[in-house]
């Protein structure tokens, strides 16, 4: 039977992905939303999560689609009320607050799931399987997009705790932490902060794998023209490339992308909700903090430079 779900934060990603997937999901039944501004037809609407929990106590699971700095108080409240919780990425604004949520979920014997939607992109599972027994020599990550196009007016992204260019960059890190067979650690980083903002707009990271591989990442939020979300891995058996955010896979120069599917439930957010349902059924939590830890490391170790002021 479908689990009754409440969703918090009806913004860009909720409208583009969560609501369409939930409309066809057999695992979840969207019964309520909490939003300061929006309503969803056919679904009870509340202004806040607290009102939603009080007014719709039958809710069993809560999906939090708000920005990271605003999300943890709601996650805490939902877990304390005994609801399973799905977190959009990144799972929180700090490592410590997410660790507190992990402990809270364990105490209440409920599921906390930190989702990483990019891990469900079509080429990622096949890339992970192919790389599992390869020797990795180097990895080049290029994540360049136009913040004005993808995040128009989202000032939170450049506030403290908003992640800046790491908001998309953490998607690349969520893929490489998933597909590379060995862990890796940051060696050095440079972060460019617009002088009127609290989060970086450009970043370059050098990381080293425990297997001796060298990983370089370029994140850029000011990309004009073609947008780039590419990961190229050089191995002892030839190159592997994940392109378009994991939508396309090339192995040894040949297209290895799995056949396309127009079924929403087989897309990235179909995968997100399928994983949430599987974890709930298994009585487990799923919180991989590795991508967030690399971003935290970059903020700790990175050299900062001043970039020109940024205005949307
Ligand atoms: P958004 O549209 O700017 O914000 C989402 C919603 O959260 C807003 O519509 C608002 O909902 C609520 N909200 C915003 N600021 C808030 C605050 N300070 N306090 C409480 N609620 C607040 O953001 P988004 O692009 O959907 O991103 C939300 C999360 O999804 C982020 O963590 C982002 O990394 C992730 N994500 C985004 C995308 C994307 O392409 N945009 C893709 C994948 C993942 P109400 O008006 O309903 O209250």
GROMACS .gro file of C-alpha atoms and ligand atoms in nm:
model
  360
    1UNK     CA    1   0.000   0.000   0.000
    2UNK     CA    2   0.123   0.350  -0.084
    3UNK     CA    3   0.271   0.551   0.202
    4UNK     CA    4   0.102   0.883   0.278
    5UNK     CA    5   0.349   1.161   0.206
    6UNK     CA    6   0.368   1.532   0.281
    7UNK     CA    7   0.598   1.762   0.081
    8UNK     CA    8   0.756   2.085   0.209
    9UNK     CA    9   0.877   2.369  -0.017
   10UNK     CA   10   0.699   2.400  -0.351
   11UNK     CA   11   0.975   2.565  -0.553
   12UNK     CA   12   1.170   2.494  -0.870
   13UNK     CA   13   1.267   2.134  -0.803
   14UNK     CA   14   0.941   2.032  -0.636
   15UNK     CA   15   0.743   2.156  -0.938
   16UNK     CA   16   0.983   2.022  -1.202
   17UNK     CA   17   1.051   1.677  -1.055
   18UNK     CA   18   0.895   1.579  -0.722
   19UNK     CA   19   0.530   1.656  -0.799
   20UNK     CA   20   0.529   1.490  -1.145
   21UNK     CA   21   0.695   1.174  -1.008
   22UNK     CA   22   0.465   1.163  -0.704
   23UNK     CA   23   0.162   1.195  -0.936
   24UNK     CA   24   0.248   0.855  -1.089
   25UNK     CA   25   0.422   0.689  -0.792
   26UNK     CA   26   0.278   0.364  -0.662
   27UNK     CA   27   0.495   0.383  -0.349
   28UNK     CA   28   0.376   0.722  -0.222
   29UNK     CA   29   0.045   0.904  -0.205
   30UNK     CA   30   0.091   1.282  -0.182
   31UNK     CA   31  -0.172   1.393   0.068
   32UNK     CA   32  -0.048   1.738   0.174
   33UNK     CA   33   0.201   2.013   0.106
   34UNK     CA   34   0.349   2.285   0.326
   35UNK     CA   35   0.428   2.605   0.141
   36UNK     CA   36   0.443   2.972   0.223
   37UNK     CA   37   0.321   3.058  -0.127
   38UNK     CA   38   0.195   2.768  -0.333
   39UNK     CA   39  -0.102   2.533  -0.344
   40UNK     CA   40  -0.129   2.205  -0.532
   41UNK     CA   41  -0.464   2.104  -0.680
   42UNK     CA   42  -0.628   1.811  -0.506
   43UNK     CA   43  -0.386   1.817  -0.215
   44UNK     CA   44  -0.433   1.974   0.128
   45UNK     CA   45  -0.215   2.283   0.172
   46UNK     CA   46  -0.062   2.418   0.491
   47UNK     CA   47   0.165   2.715   0.548
   48UNK     CA   48   0.420   2.526   0.757
   49UNK     CA   49   0.533   2.172   0.834
   50UNK     CA   50   0.411   2.211   1.194
   51UNK     CA   51   0.059   2.288   1.069
   52UNK     CA   52   0.078   2.002   0.822
   53UNK     CA   53   0.175   1.751   1.091
   54UNK     CA   54  -0.102   1.876   1.320
   55UNK     CA   55  -0.367   1.884   1.047
   56UNK     CA   56  -0.275   1.562   0.865
   57UNK     CA   57  -0.143   1.326   1.133
   58UNK     CA   58  -0.189   1.026   0.902
   59UNK     CA   59   0.120   1.135   0.706
   60UNK     CA   60   0.391   0.867   0.727
   61UNK     CA   61   0.671   1.027   0.527
   62UNK     CA   62   0.789   1.382   0.456
   63UNK     CA   63   0.984   1.505   0.155
   64UNK     CA   64   1.182   1.824   0.218
   65UNK     CA   65   1.241   2.029  -0.098
   66UNK     CA   66   1.353   2.355   0.064
   67UNK     CA   67   1.708   2.500   0.035
   68UNK     CA   68   1.966   2.338   0.266
   69UNK     CA   69   2.005   2.619   0.521
   70UNK     CA   70   1.628   2.619   0.585
   71UNK     CA   71   1.577   2.243   0.590
   72UNK     CA   72   1.722   2.097   0.911
   73UNK     CA   73   1.467   2.240   1.162
   74UNK     CA   74   1.191   2.081   0.951
   75UNK     CA   75   1.381   1.751   0.926
   76UNK     CA   76   1.422   1.748   1.304
   77UNK     CA   77   1.052   1.822   1.358
   78UNK     CA   78   0.937   1.553   1.115
   79UNK     CA   79   1.169   1.288   1.262
   80UNK     CA   80   1.061   1.376   1.615
   81UNK     CA   81   0.702   1.324   1.500
   82UNK     CA   82   0.799   0.973   1.383
   83UNK     CA   83   0.784   1.044   1.008
   84UNK     CA   84   1.028   0.900   0.754
   85UNK     CA   85   1.222   1.186   0.594
   86UNK     CA   86   1.362   1.241   0.245
   87UNK     CA   87   1.615   1.524   0.215
   88UNK     CA   88   1.684   1.700  -0.115
   89UNK     CA   89   2.053   1.744  -0.185
   90UNK     CA   90   2.272   1.873  -0.026
   91UNK     CA   91   2.144   1.702   0.292
   92UNK     CA   92   2.219   2.000   0.517
   93UNK     CA   93   2.423   2.314   0.555
   94UNK     CA   94   2.670   2.146   0.795
   95UNK     CA   95   2.794   1.793   0.860
   96UNK     CA   96   2.708   1.813   1.228
   97UNK     CA   97   2.343   1.892   1.175
   98UNK     CA   98   2.302   1.594   0.941
   99UNK     CA   99   2.479   1.366   1.190
  100UNK     CA  100   2.229   1.482   1.452
  101UNK     CA  101   1.946   1.387   1.214
  102UNK     CA  102   2.100   1.042   1.155
  103UNK     CA  103   2.106   0.979   1.530
  104UNK     CA  104   1.749   1.107   1.568
  105UNK     CA  105   1.622   0.873   1.292
  106UNK     CA  106   1.801   0.579   1.455
  107UNK     CA  107   1.650   0.663   1.795
  108UNK     CA  108   1.298   0.675   1.649
  109UNK     CA  109   1.363   0.365   1.429
  110UNK     CA  110   1.255   0.551   1.115
  111UNK     CA  111   1.414   0.617   0.779
  112UNK     CA  112   1.626   0.920   0.698
  113UNK     CA  113   1.729   0.932   0.331
  114UNK     CA  114   1.973   1.191   0.198
  115UNK     CA  115   1.894   1.182  -0.173
  116UNK     CA  116   2.155   1.234  -0.444
  117UNK     CA  117   1.945   1.260  -0.761
  118UNK     CA  118   2.246   1.260  -0.997
  119UNK     CA  119   2.335   0.908  -0.883
  120UNK     CA  120   2.014   0.796  -1.055
  121UNK     CA  121   2.110   0.949  -1.393
  122UNK     CA  122   2.088   0.690  -1.674
  123UNK     CA  123   2.462   0.625  -1.724
  124UNK     CA  124   2.576   0.619  -1.363
  125UNK     CA  125   2.501   0.259  -1.260
  126UNK     CA  126   2.672   0.122  -1.573
  127UNK     CA  127   2.973   0.351  -1.517
  128UNK     CA  128   3.006   0.230  -1.158
  129UNK     CA  129   2.985  -0.135  -1.265
  130UNK     CA  130   3.247  -0.090  -1.541
  131UNK     CA  131   3.491   0.101  -1.318
  132UNK     CA  132   3.467  -0.144  -1.026
  133UNK     CA  133   3.766  -0.358  -1.136
  134UNK     CA  134   3.967  -0.094  -1.327
  135UNK     CA  135   4.282   0.089  -1.223
  136UNK     CA  136   4.199   0.459  -1.219
  137UNK     CA  137   4.470   0.695  -1.345
  138UNK     CA  138   4.299   1.032  -1.351
  139UNK     CA  139   3.960   1.195  -1.337
  140UNK     CA  140   3.860   1.530  -1.488
  141UNK     CA  141   3.534   1.690  -1.378
  142UNK     CA  142   3.392   1.992  -1.562
  143UNK     CA  143   3.071   2.130  -1.418
  144UNK     CA  144   2.996   2.464  -1.582
  145UNK     CA  145   2.651   2.619  -1.591
  146UNK     CA  146   2.485   2.959  -1.608
  147UNK     CA  147   2.341   3.041  -1.264
  148UNK     CA  148   2.126   3.315  -1.415
  149UNK     CA  149   1.957   3.058  -1.639
  150UNK     CA  150   1.916   2.770  -1.392
  151UNK     CA  151   1.868   2.957  -1.065
  152UNK     CA  152   1.723   3.298  -1.156
  153UNK     CA  153   1.678   3.519  -0.851
  154UNK     CA  154   1.770   3.241  -0.603
  155UNK     CA  155   1.965   3.467  -0.368
  156UNK     CA  156   1.982   3.190  -0.104
  157UNK     CA  157   2.235   3.010  -0.323
  158UNK     CA  158   2.491   3.288  -0.264
  159UNK     CA  159   2.410   3.334   0.106
  160UNK     CA  160   2.618   3.166   0.377
  161UNK     CA  161   2.511   2.800   0.377
  162UNK     CA  162   2.382   2.826   0.021
  163UNK     CA  163   2.684   2.648  -0.132
  164UNK     CA  164   2.725   2.883  -0.432
  165UNK     CA  165   2.876   2.691  -0.724
  166UNK     CA  166   2.893   2.382  -0.502
  167UNK     CA  167   2.512   2.359  -0.527
  168UNK     CA  168   2.556   2.205  -0.875
  169UNK     CA  169   2.917   2.097  -0.805
  170UNK     CA  170   2.806   1.862  -0.527
  171UNK     CA  171   2.609   1.670  -0.791
  172UNK     CA  172   2.938   1.590  -0.967
  173UNK     CA  173   3.089   1.489  -0.633
  174UNK     CA  174   2.788   1.270  -0.561
  175UNK     CA  175   2.856   1.084  -0.887
  176UNK     CA  176   3.233   1.041  -0.849
  177UNK     CA  177   3.205   0.929  -0.486
  178UNK     CA  178   2.961   0.666  -0.615
  179UNK     CA  179   3.142   0.539  -0.926
  180UNK     CA  180   3.509   0.545  -0.826
  181UNK     CA  181   3.628   0.224  -0.659
  182UNK     CA  182   3.859   0.398  -0.406
  183UNK     CA  183   3.798   0.692  -0.173
  184UNK     CA  184   3.977   1.023  -0.231
  185UNK     CA  185   4.066   1.336  -0.039
  186UNK     CA  186   4.110   1.703  -0.117
  187UNK     CA  187   4.467   1.827  -0.163
  188UNK     CA  188   4.408   2.189  -0.258
  189UNK     CA  189   4.133   2.416  -0.383
  190UNK     CA  190   4.075   2.772  -0.499
  191UNK     CA  191   3.737   2.939  -0.447
  192UNK     CA  192   3.630   3.267  -0.607
  193UNK     CA  193   3.380   3.466  -0.398
  194UNK     CA  194   3.194   3.762  -0.557
  195UNK     CA  195   3.276   4.055  -0.331
  196UNK     CA  196   2.904   4.113  -0.259
  197UNK     CA  197   2.824   3.746  -0.182
  198UNK     CA  198   2.894   3.483   0.087
  199UNK     CA  199   2.941   3.176  -0.135
  200UNK     CA  200   3.176   3.099  -0.424
  201UNK     CA  201   3.084   3.142  -0.790
  202UNK     CA  202   3.383   2.947  -0.922
  203UNK     CA  203   3.597   2.670  -0.771
  204UNK     CA  204   3.884   2.441  -0.873
  205UNK     CA  205   3.964   2.132  -0.668
  206UNK     CA  206   4.256   1.888  -0.675
  207UNK     CA  207   4.191   1.560  -0.500
  208UNK     CA  208   4.401   1.245  -0.463
  209UNK     CA  209   4.265   0.892  -0.465
  210UNK     CA  210   4.376   0.632  -0.212
  211UNK     CA  211   4.468   0.427  -0.523
  212UNK     CA  212   4.709   0.698  -0.648
  213UNK     CA  213   4.468   0.853  -0.897
  214UNK     CA  214   4.457   1.230  -0.952
  215UNK     CA  215   4.118   1.400  -0.963
  216UNK     CA  216   4.065   1.755  -1.084
  217UNK     CA  217   3.733   1.940  -1.072
  218UNK     CA  218   3.640   2.274  -1.230
  219UNK     CA  219   3.311   2.427  -1.115
  220UNK     CA  220   3.190   2.744  -1.284
  221UNK     CA  221   2.857   2.923  -1.233
  222UNK     CA  222   2.908   3.182  -1.509
  223UNK     CA  223   2.917   2.955  -1.813
  224UNK     CA  224   2.771   3.117  -2.123
  225UNK     CA  225   2.673   2.916  -2.432
  226UNK     CA  226   2.688   2.537  -2.413
  227UNK     CA  227   2.653   2.403  -2.058
  228UNK     CA  228   2.893   2.133  -1.941
  229UNK     CA  229   2.835   1.860  -1.683
  230UNK     CA  230   3.107   1.609  -1.776
  231UNK     CA  231   3.324   1.355  -1.594
  232UNK     CA  232   3.610   1.184  -1.776
  233UNK     CA  233   3.792   0.891  -1.616
  234UNK     CA  234   4.121   0.756  -1.758
  235UNK     CA  235   4.176   0.390  -1.668
  236UNK     CA  236   4.413   0.103  -1.749
  237UNK     CA  237   4.140  -0.024  -1.986
  238UNK     CA  238   4.077   0.307  -2.166
  239UNK     CA  239   3.862   0.613  -2.101
  240UNK     CA  240   3.512   0.639  -1.962
  241UNK     CA  241   3.308   0.958  -2.000
  242UNK     CA  242   2.984   1.053  -1.829
  243UNK     CA  243   2.834   1.351  -2.009
  244UNK     CA  244   2.530   1.577  -1.961
  245UNK     CA  245   2.525   1.514  -1.586
  246UNK     CA  246   2.533   1.135  -1.627
  247UNK     CA  247   2.265   1.118  -1.897
  248UNK     CA  248   2.517   0.989  -2.154
  249UNK     CA  249   2.791   0.730  -2.110
  250UNK     CA  250   3.086   0.660  -2.338
  251UNK     CA  251   3.328   0.375  -2.275
  252UNK     CA  252   3.647   0.348  -2.482
  253UNK     CA  253   3.511   0.613  -2.718
  254UNK     CA  254   3.189   0.420  -2.797
  255UNK     CA  255   2.839   0.514  -2.685
  256UNK     CA  256   2.738   0.294  -2.388
  257UNK     CA  257   2.431   0.489  -2.278
  258UNK     CA  258   2.151   0.259  -2.160
  259UNK     CA  259   1.839   0.270  -2.384
  260UNK     CA  260   1.632   0.585  -2.317
  261UNK     CA  261   1.310   0.560  -2.121
  262UNK     CA  262   1.024   0.809  -2.112
  263UNK     CA  263   0.885   0.647  -1.798
  264UNK     CA  264   0.913   0.911  -1.521
  265UNK     CA  265   0.957   0.637  -1.263
  266UNK     CA  266   1.275   0.524  -1.442
  267UNK     CA  267   1.421   0.877  -1.444
  268UNK     CA  268   1.641   1.043  -1.179
  269UNK     CA  269   1.361   1.135  -0.941
  270UNK     CA  270   1.181   0.807  -1.001
  271UNK     CA  271   1.502   0.653  -0.872
  272UNK     CA  272   1.512   0.891  -0.575
  273UNK     CA  273   1.163   0.790  -0.459
  274UNK     CA  274   1.220   0.419  -0.535
  275UNK     CA  275   1.527   0.427  -0.309
  276UNK     CA  276   1.332   0.607  -0.034
  277UNK     CA  277   1.055   0.343  -0.054
  278UNK     CA  278   1.308   0.057  -0.051
  279UNK     CA  279   1.484   0.198   0.258
  280UNK     CA  280   1.154   0.243   0.444
  281UNK     CA  281   1.049  -0.114   0.359
  282UNK     CA  282   1.386  -0.243   0.480
  283UNK     CA  283   1.371  -0.036   0.800
  284UNK     CA  284   1.700   0.136   0.712
  285UNK     CA  285   1.838   0.485   0.666
  286UNK     CA  286   2.052   0.590   0.371
  287UNK     CA  287   2.277   0.889   0.431
  288UNK     CA  288   2.607   0.906   0.245
  289UNK     CA  289   2.784   1.219   0.363
  290UNK     CA  290   3.089   1.184   0.134
  291UNK     CA  291   2.988   1.453  -0.120
  292UNK     CA  292   2.905   1.701   0.159
  293UNK     CA  293   3.234   1.622   0.334
  294UNK     CA  294   3.434   1.707   0.020
  295UNK     CA  295   3.254   2.041  -0.006
  296UNK     CA  296   3.320   2.112   0.363
  297UNK     CA  297   3.688   2.026   0.303
  298UNK     CA  298   3.699   2.272   0.013
  299UNK     CA  299   3.561   2.548   0.237
  300UNK     CA  300   3.823   2.458   0.504
  301UNK     CA  301   4.128   2.413   0.283
  302UNK     CA  302   4.049   2.628  -0.017
  303UNK     CA  303   4.235   2.950  -0.094
  304UNK     CA  304   3.990   3.234  -0.145
  305UNK     CA  305   4.002   3.501  -0.410
  306UNK     CA  306   3.775   3.795  -0.480
  307UNK     CA  307   3.555   3.776  -0.789
  308UNK     CA  308   3.360   4.067  -0.940
  309UNK     CA  309   3.027   4.149  -0.771
  310UNK     CA  310   2.742   3.927  -0.887
  311UNK     CA  311   2.386   4.044  -0.963
  312UNK     CA  312   2.109   3.829  -1.111
  313LIG     P1  313   1.381   2.729  -0.461
  313LIG     O1  314   1.280   2.711  -0.567
  313LIG     O2  315   1.450   2.859  -0.451
  313LIG     O3  316   1.321   2.699  -0.317
  313LIG     C1  317   1.241   2.590  -0.292
  313LIG     C2  318   1.126   2.628  -0.202
  313LIG     O4  319   1.172   2.625  -0.069
  313LIG     C3  320   1.073   2.770  -0.222
  313LIG     O5  321   0.983   2.775  -0.330
  313LIG     C4  322   1.006   2.793  -0.091
  313LIG     O6  323   0.889   2.718  -0.089
  313LIG     C5  324   1.101   2.726   0.005
  313LIG     N1  325   1.201   2.819   0.057
  313LIG     C6  326   1.291   2.893  -0.010
  313LIG     N2  327   1.368   2.963   0.076
  313LIG     C7  328   1.325   2.930   0.198
  313LIG     C8  329   1.364   2.969   0.327
  313LIG     N3  330   1.464   3.055   0.346
  313LIG     N4  331   1.298   2.917   0.430
  313LIG     C9  332   1.198   2.828   0.412
  313LIG     N5  333   1.157   2.787   0.289
  313LIG    C10  334   1.221   2.839   0.186
  313LIG     O7  335   1.492   2.615  -0.468
  313LIG     P2  336   1.503   2.486  -0.559
  313LIG     O8  337   1.577   2.518  -0.683
  313LIG     O9  338   1.375   2.416  -0.569
  313LIG    O10  339   1.607   2.403  -0.468
  313LIG    C11  340   1.567   2.344  -0.346
  313LIG    C12  341   1.664   2.232  -0.315
  313LIG    O11  342   1.659   2.137  -0.423
  313LIG    C13  343   1.810   2.280  -0.305
  313LIG    O12  344   1.876   2.213  -0.202
  313LIG    C14  345   1.868   2.243  -0.442
  313LIG    O13  346   2.007   2.212  -0.434
  313LIG    C15  347   1.789   2.117  -0.474
  313LIG     N6  348   1.782   2.092  -0.618
  313LIG    C16  349   1.753   2.193  -0.706
  313LIG    C17  350   1.754   2.169  -0.842
  313LIG    C18  351   1.726   2.278  -0.943
  313LIG    O14  352   1.756   2.260  -1.061
  313LIG     N7  353   1.667   2.390  -0.903
  313LIG    C19  354   1.784   2.042  -0.890
  313LIG    C20  355   1.806   1.938  -0.798
  313LIG    C21  356   1.806   1.965  -0.663
  313LIG     P3  357   0.747   2.777  -0.052
  313LIG    O15  358   0.733   2.902  -0.131
  313LIG    O16  359   0.660   2.665  -0.101
  313LIG    O17  360   0.744   2.795   0.095
   0.00000   0.00000   0.00000
